[in-house]
């Protein structure tokens, strides 16, 4: 009997890999180990569940059981993988040992919750999975005032969604502008204004210091001496790859699980992809690099070593009141910007020292120009 491909994790990366494998091979044995129900869903949809008044069941596109049947996999649901033995090519899960031919770590990431003072810290909510959505949904529905920690991509999307759902929202961000790791301040300012127009209180250059329980709700205090009385607090302060299994198996781990161009880790026959993988020094928690990684890794697992090639990629900020799209390099080593701002939005182009287009950002109605600029970017790079 052929040994199986074993995949740890049942998120987007894992299931995209399985779907890709099954397009060309319907028979190779695949085992999936997951500590949840293994339901298939589109994780970016979590950014809009409150304004759309969706339940966890409505987010699911295919139940775990139906997915396993449709894609001919053995799904080990609610199963905790305790350890990996790279030398013996085994994993231990719920006390039982399983042997693999190839092992794929698709363990994902978890939301970083900074260390705060106060007795309310243990009640800080996170929203990074269907399981977490199920756990916090009723608390969010019952809340009137919500504080979101972090004005990056996830925090900004979530704050606007909660505001569109009728909540009073406060967004606290330590940087001087929203999406600081993605774009300069002059581009994010209109997005900040759009958030404020929806009623979001945007508090920049400030950090949460303490979360303390009150008779009703919580008191949140910041480094700039602001105090907010809210019904719940959500952390969107960034994602940290889940690397514990890899670390304990003595795999090379840096920011994420370090992989080579074939997505192989430092151990033979063990691979990683998705939010947990570090590729060329970067952890890329976006859909397009995960899709490309799944396509390349599927070929490698089926016998054709395939290196991952990452082109310029488009990122969409899902803020319906002020849509933003960007691609290429828009945050570091920019020699100059060419910026056109009018009532339709912003079109900003980034150039390097050789006067080559290296990235762009378009907003609001100007997003219709995104694909033209994207073609230009790919032509010049």
XYZ file of C-alpha atoms in Angstrom:
381
model
C 0.000 0.000 0.000
C 1.316 3.438 -0.937
C 2.110 5.741 1.947
C -0.046 8.885 1.956
C 0.606 12.557 1.536
C -0.174 13.903 5.002
C -1.319 17.514 5.361
C -1.552 19.242 8.725
C -4.173 21.981 8.546
C -7.469 22.481 6.734
C -7.364 26.128 5.755
C -7.291 27.757 2.338
C -3.715 26.673 1.546
C -4.339 23.043 2.454
C -7.572 22.738 0.535
C -6.268 24.600 -2.499
C -3.364 22.146 -2.612
C -5.749 19.200 -2.460
C -7.975 20.600 -5.204
C -4.920 21.143 -7.411
C -3.608 17.619 -6.813
C -6.979 16.098 -7.621
C -7.149 17.838 -10.998
C -4.416 15.503 -12.232
C -4.389 12.609 -9.760
C -7.560 11.225 -8.242
C -6.044 8.211 -6.510
C -2.955 9.080 -4.450
C -3.824 8.724 -0.759
C -4.162 11.999 1.145
C -4.730 12.356 4.886
C -5.669 15.711 6.415
C -5.311 16.378 10.130
C -7.148 19.371 11.574
C -8.097 20.497 15.057
C -11.439 21.840 13.828
C -14.340 20.514 11.745
C -12.497 20.822 8.431
C -15.233 22.833 6.735
C -14.247 24.577 3.499
C -14.772 28.348 3.459
C -13.244 31.485 1.990
C -11.310 33.133 4.823
C -11.362 36.676 3.319
C -15.165 36.534 3.627
C -14.708 36.956 7.381
C -13.969 40.631 6.683
C -17.625 41.188 5.767
C -19.649 38.768 7.891
C -21.113 41.406 10.209
C -22.330 43.900 7.605
C -23.752 40.995 5.600
C -25.362 39.541 8.745
C -23.950 36.112 7.977
C -23.829 33.165 10.337
C -20.880 30.745 10.486
C -22.991 28.188 8.639
C -23.587 30.632 5.787
C -19.849 31.207 5.345
C -19.201 27.485 4.810
C -19.088 26.450 1.149
C -18.624 22.715 1.795
C -18.771 20.766 5.044
C -15.695 18.842 6.093
C -17.384 15.534 5.395
C -18.570 16.606 1.966
C -15.127 17.977 1.117
C -13.482 14.699 2.117
C -15.902 12.727 -0.027
C -15.707 15.017 -3.057
C -11.893 15.155 -3.086
C -11.232 11.599 -1.909
C -9.277 12.415 1.238
C -9.281 10.927 4.714
C -10.124 13.788 7.059
C -9.087 13.492 10.696
C -11.326 16.122 12.281
C -10.860 17.589 15.760
C -7.485 15.871 15.885
C -4.431 17.439 17.492
C -1.066 16.635 15.918
C 1.337 16.408 18.834
C 4.683 15.803 17.159
C 6.612 15.109 13.954
C 9.500 12.662 13.588
C 11.342 13.618 10.376
C 13.767 10.677 10.584
C 11.042 8.040 10.825
C 8.636 10.036 8.626
C 5.851 9.803 11.164
C 3.508 12.114 12.994
C 1.759 11.481 16.289
C -1.850 12.644 16.569
C -4.175 11.985 19.505
C -1.637 9.463 20.743
C -1.536 7.443 17.510
C 1.343 7.251 15.049
C 0.928 7.754 11.297
C 3.573 7.248 8.596
C 3.782 9.567 5.609
C 5.439 9.601 2.215
C 5.376 13.407 2.045
C 4.311 15.774 4.816
C 2.871 19.247 4.211
C 2.650 21.796 7.000
C -0.277 24.122 6.337
C -0.676 25.125 9.955
C -1.621 28.725 9.211
C -1.219 31.609 11.612
C -2.796 33.133 14.679
C -3.610 36.716 15.573
C -0.953 38.480 17.596
C -2.340 39.900 20.833
C 0.197 42.322 22.333
C 0.894 42.038 26.066
C -1.292 44.615 27.815
C -1.923 45.438 31.433
C -5.280 44.859 33.074
C -7.663 42.075 34.021
C -9.590 42.264 30.745
C -6.791 41.058 28.484
C -7.970 37.457 28.543
C -11.265 38.599 27.016
C -9.706 40.209 23.926
C -11.299 38.691 20.817
C -9.662 37.598 17.573
C -11.142 36.818 14.157
C -8.801 34.715 12.039
C -10.811 31.563 11.379
C -14.315 30.181 11.069
C -13.857 28.587 14.491
C -13.079 31.977 16.039
C -16.024 33.577 14.228
C -18.332 30.948 15.717
C -16.914 31.666 19.172
C -17.268 35.464 19.071
C -20.290 36.036 16.823
C -22.855 36.517 19.586
C -20.555 38.823 21.561
C -20.139 41.045 18.514
C -23.851 41.029 17.744
C -24.655 42.057 21.328
C -22.007 44.804 21.406
C -22.723 48.442 20.624
C -19.233 49.883 21.133
C -16.202 47.973 19.833
C -12.507 48.820 19.902
C -10.247 47.349 17.214
C -6.508 47.154 17.881
C -4.449 47.564 14.707
C -4.967 49.673 11.590
C -3.345 47.356 9.099
C -5.161 45.502 6.344
C -7.285 43.244 8.560
C -8.011 45.842 11.228
C -9.076 48.512 8.748
C -11.327 46.111 6.837
C -12.869 44.852 10.066
C -13.431 48.334 11.501
C -15.270 49.469 8.385
C -17.346 46.290 8.285
C -18.400 46.707 11.912
C -19.284 50.349 11.240
C -21.359 49.290 8.236
C -23.123 46.859 10.575
C -24.161 49.773 12.785
C -21.540 49.473 15.525
C -19.715 52.365 17.167
C -16.088 51.574 16.362
C -12.775 52.890 17.655
C -9.637 51.943 15.714
C -6.279 52.307 17.516
C -3.110 52.176 15.411
C 0.470 52.825 16.644
C 1.693 54.118 13.268
C 0.986 57.600 11.965
C -1.373 56.362 9.242
C -3.478 53.355 8.279
C -1.954 50.524 6.230
C 1.488 51.897 7.114
C 3.286 48.757 5.919
C 1.607 48.947 2.518
C 1.479 52.577 1.417
C 2.547 56.136 2.319
C 0.400 58.470 4.387
C -0.791 60.688 1.540
C -2.534 57.692 -0.034
C -4.056 56.256 3.125
C -5.438 59.617 4.290
C -8.567 59.405 2.072
C -9.158 55.887 3.431
C -8.887 57.268 6.958
C -11.434 59.954 6.050
C -13.768 57.322 4.602
C -13.576 55.413 7.890
C -14.385 58.578 9.830
C -17.338 59.313 7.539
C -18.754 55.923 8.523
C -18.439 56.894 12.177
C -15.167 55.135 13.004
C -13.034 56.945 15.578
C -9.495 56.631 14.180
C -6.793 57.054 16.823
C -3.334 57.094 15.216
C 0.176 57.220 16.724
C -1.222 55.648 19.876
C -1.020 52.251 21.569
C -3.343 50.362 23.860
C -1.762 50.090 27.307
C -4.411 48.365 29.413
C -7.761 46.606 29.154
C -9.694 46.491 32.426
C -13.053 44.951 33.196
C -15.873 47.245 34.248
C -19.264 46.451 35.701
C -20.426 46.479 32.102
C -17.834 46.068 29.371
C -14.239 47.255 29.450
C -12.152 50.366 29.939
C -9.314 50.631 27.426
C -6.520 53.104 28.142
C -3.827 54.163 25.686
C -0.298 55.545 25.854
C -1.642 58.993 24.918
C -3.928 58.915 27.965
C -7.147 58.265 26.063
C -9.806 56.130 27.731
C -12.521 54.240 25.889
C -15.459 52.396 27.437
C -16.462 49.589 25.110
C -18.406 46.346 25.082
C -15.600 44.291 23.538
C -12.063 44.550 22.198
C -10.799 42.862 19.025
C -7.112 42.446 18.249
C -6.091 42.801 14.608
C -2.470 43.583 15.433
C -0.963 41.249 12.867
C -0.546 37.524 12.302
C 2.090 35.160 13.674
C 2.797 31.896 11.812
C 2.028 28.698 13.707
C 5.512 27.208 13.913
C 5.472 25.219 17.155
C 5.309 21.779 15.517
C 8.112 22.694 13.129
C 10.269 24.103 15.910
C 9.821 21.015 18.066
C 10.773 18.844 15.061
C 14.002 20.878 14.697
C 13.026 22.315 11.325
C 14.534 25.662 10.381
C 12.233 28.421 11.598
C 12.707 32.174 11.357
C 9.667 34.432 10.986
C 7.881 31.393 9.580
C 8.816 27.846 8.596
C 11.735 28.388 6.222
C 11.314 26.745 2.810
C 13.345 26.645 -0.402
C 12.107 27.408 -3.910
C 10.353 24.008 -4.007
C 8.642 24.823 -0.693
C 10.629 22.083 1.048
C 11.650 22.712 4.635
C 15.065 21.914 6.078
C 13.969 18.258 6.391
C 13.567 15.857 3.477
C 9.991 15.159 2.369
C 8.516 17.877 4.588
C 7.017 20.951 2.917
C 5.196 24.068 4.083
C 2.859 26.553 2.425
C 0.410 29.269 3.298
C 0.513 31.645 6.254
C 3.024 29.481 8.136
C 5.705 29.393 5.409
C 8.592 31.814 5.012
C 9.504 32.222 1.338
C 12.614 34.224 0.446
C 12.573 35.801 3.883
C 8.911 36.808 3.714
C 5.652 35.437 5.084
C 2.998 36.217 2.474
C -0.474 35.828 3.917
C -2.295 36.729 0.693
C -4.399 34.550 -1.566
C -2.390 34.872 -4.780
C 0.978 33.650 -3.425
C -0.842 30.806 -1.687
C -2.548 29.842 -4.958
C 0.761 29.901 -6.818
C 2.425 27.932 -4.013
C -0.301 25.284 -4.119
C 0.035 24.926 -7.891
C 3.814 24.470 -7.697
C 3.764 22.169 -4.676
C 1.099 19.910 -6.186
C 3.429 19.175 -9.101
C 6.364 18.551 -6.773
C 4.384 16.156 -4.585
C 3.288 14.232 -7.679
C 6.883 13.726 -8.823
C 7.833 16.779 -10.873
C 10.020 19.160 -8.878
C 8.623 22.619 -9.538
C 10.146 25.824 -8.233
C 7.799 28.562 -7.085
C 7.925 31.706 -9.216
C 6.320 34.782 -7.692
C 5.460 37.603 -10.116
C 4.114 41.014 -9.142
C 0.840 40.476 -7.353
C -2.264 42.586 -6.834
C -3.675 43.220 -3.369
C -7.247 44.408 -2.847
C -8.203 46.213 0.338
C -11.790 45.148 0.965
C -13.180 48.442 2.246
C -16.341 48.934 0.154
C -16.774 52.578 1.185
C -13.328 53.352 -0.223
C -11.853 50.490 -2.296
C -8.078 50.294 -2.725
C -5.923 48.153 -5.021
C -2.138 48.046 -5.107
C 0.676 46.025 -6.615
C 4.451 45.881 -6.650
C 6.630 47.822 -4.244
C 4.665 50.633 -2.606
C 6.372 51.062 0.757
C 10.203 50.892 0.614
C 13.048 52.181 -1.581
C 10.781 54.476 -3.591
C 12.766 57.147 -5.440
C 9.730 59.208 -6.436
C 5.955 59.127 -6.634
C 3.767 60.352 -9.471
C 0.402 61.140 -7.918
C -2.887 62.136 -9.531
C -5.693 62.982 -7.104
C -9.167 64.083 -8.126
C -12.784 63.525 -7.130
C -12.624 59.973 -8.509
C -9.810 58.940 -6.183
C -6.047 58.510 -6.172
C -3.739 57.078 -8.827
C -0.203 56.897 -7.443
C 2.761 55.366 -9.280
C 6.047 54.476 -7.567
C 9.355 54.704 -9.457
C 12.861 53.510 -8.599
C 16.234 55.240 -9.136
C 16.215 54.071 -12.775
C 12.829 55.716 -13.319
C 11.202 52.296 -13.704
C 7.662 51.720 -12.459
C 7.945 49.516 -9.361
C 4.443 49.723 -7.930
C 1.148 51.582 -7.850
C -1.882 52.315 -5.700
C -5.331 53.202 -7.027
C -8.369 54.065 -4.936
C -12.101 54.601 -5.139
C -13.296 54.914 -8.764
C -9.693 54.863 -10.025
C -9.478 51.128 -9.247
C -10.802 50.621 -12.792
C -7.259 51.512 -13.935
C -5.659 48.769 -11.838
C -5.288 46.113 -14.509
C -3.867 48.544 -17.087
C -1.238 49.621 -14.560
C -0.653 46.012 -13.577
C 0.178 45.108 -17.178
C 2.537 48.103 -17.366
C 4.195 47.012 -14.115
C 4.759 43.481 -15.389
C 6.137 44.819 -18.686
C 8.745 47.017 -16.999
C 9.841 44.442 -14.413
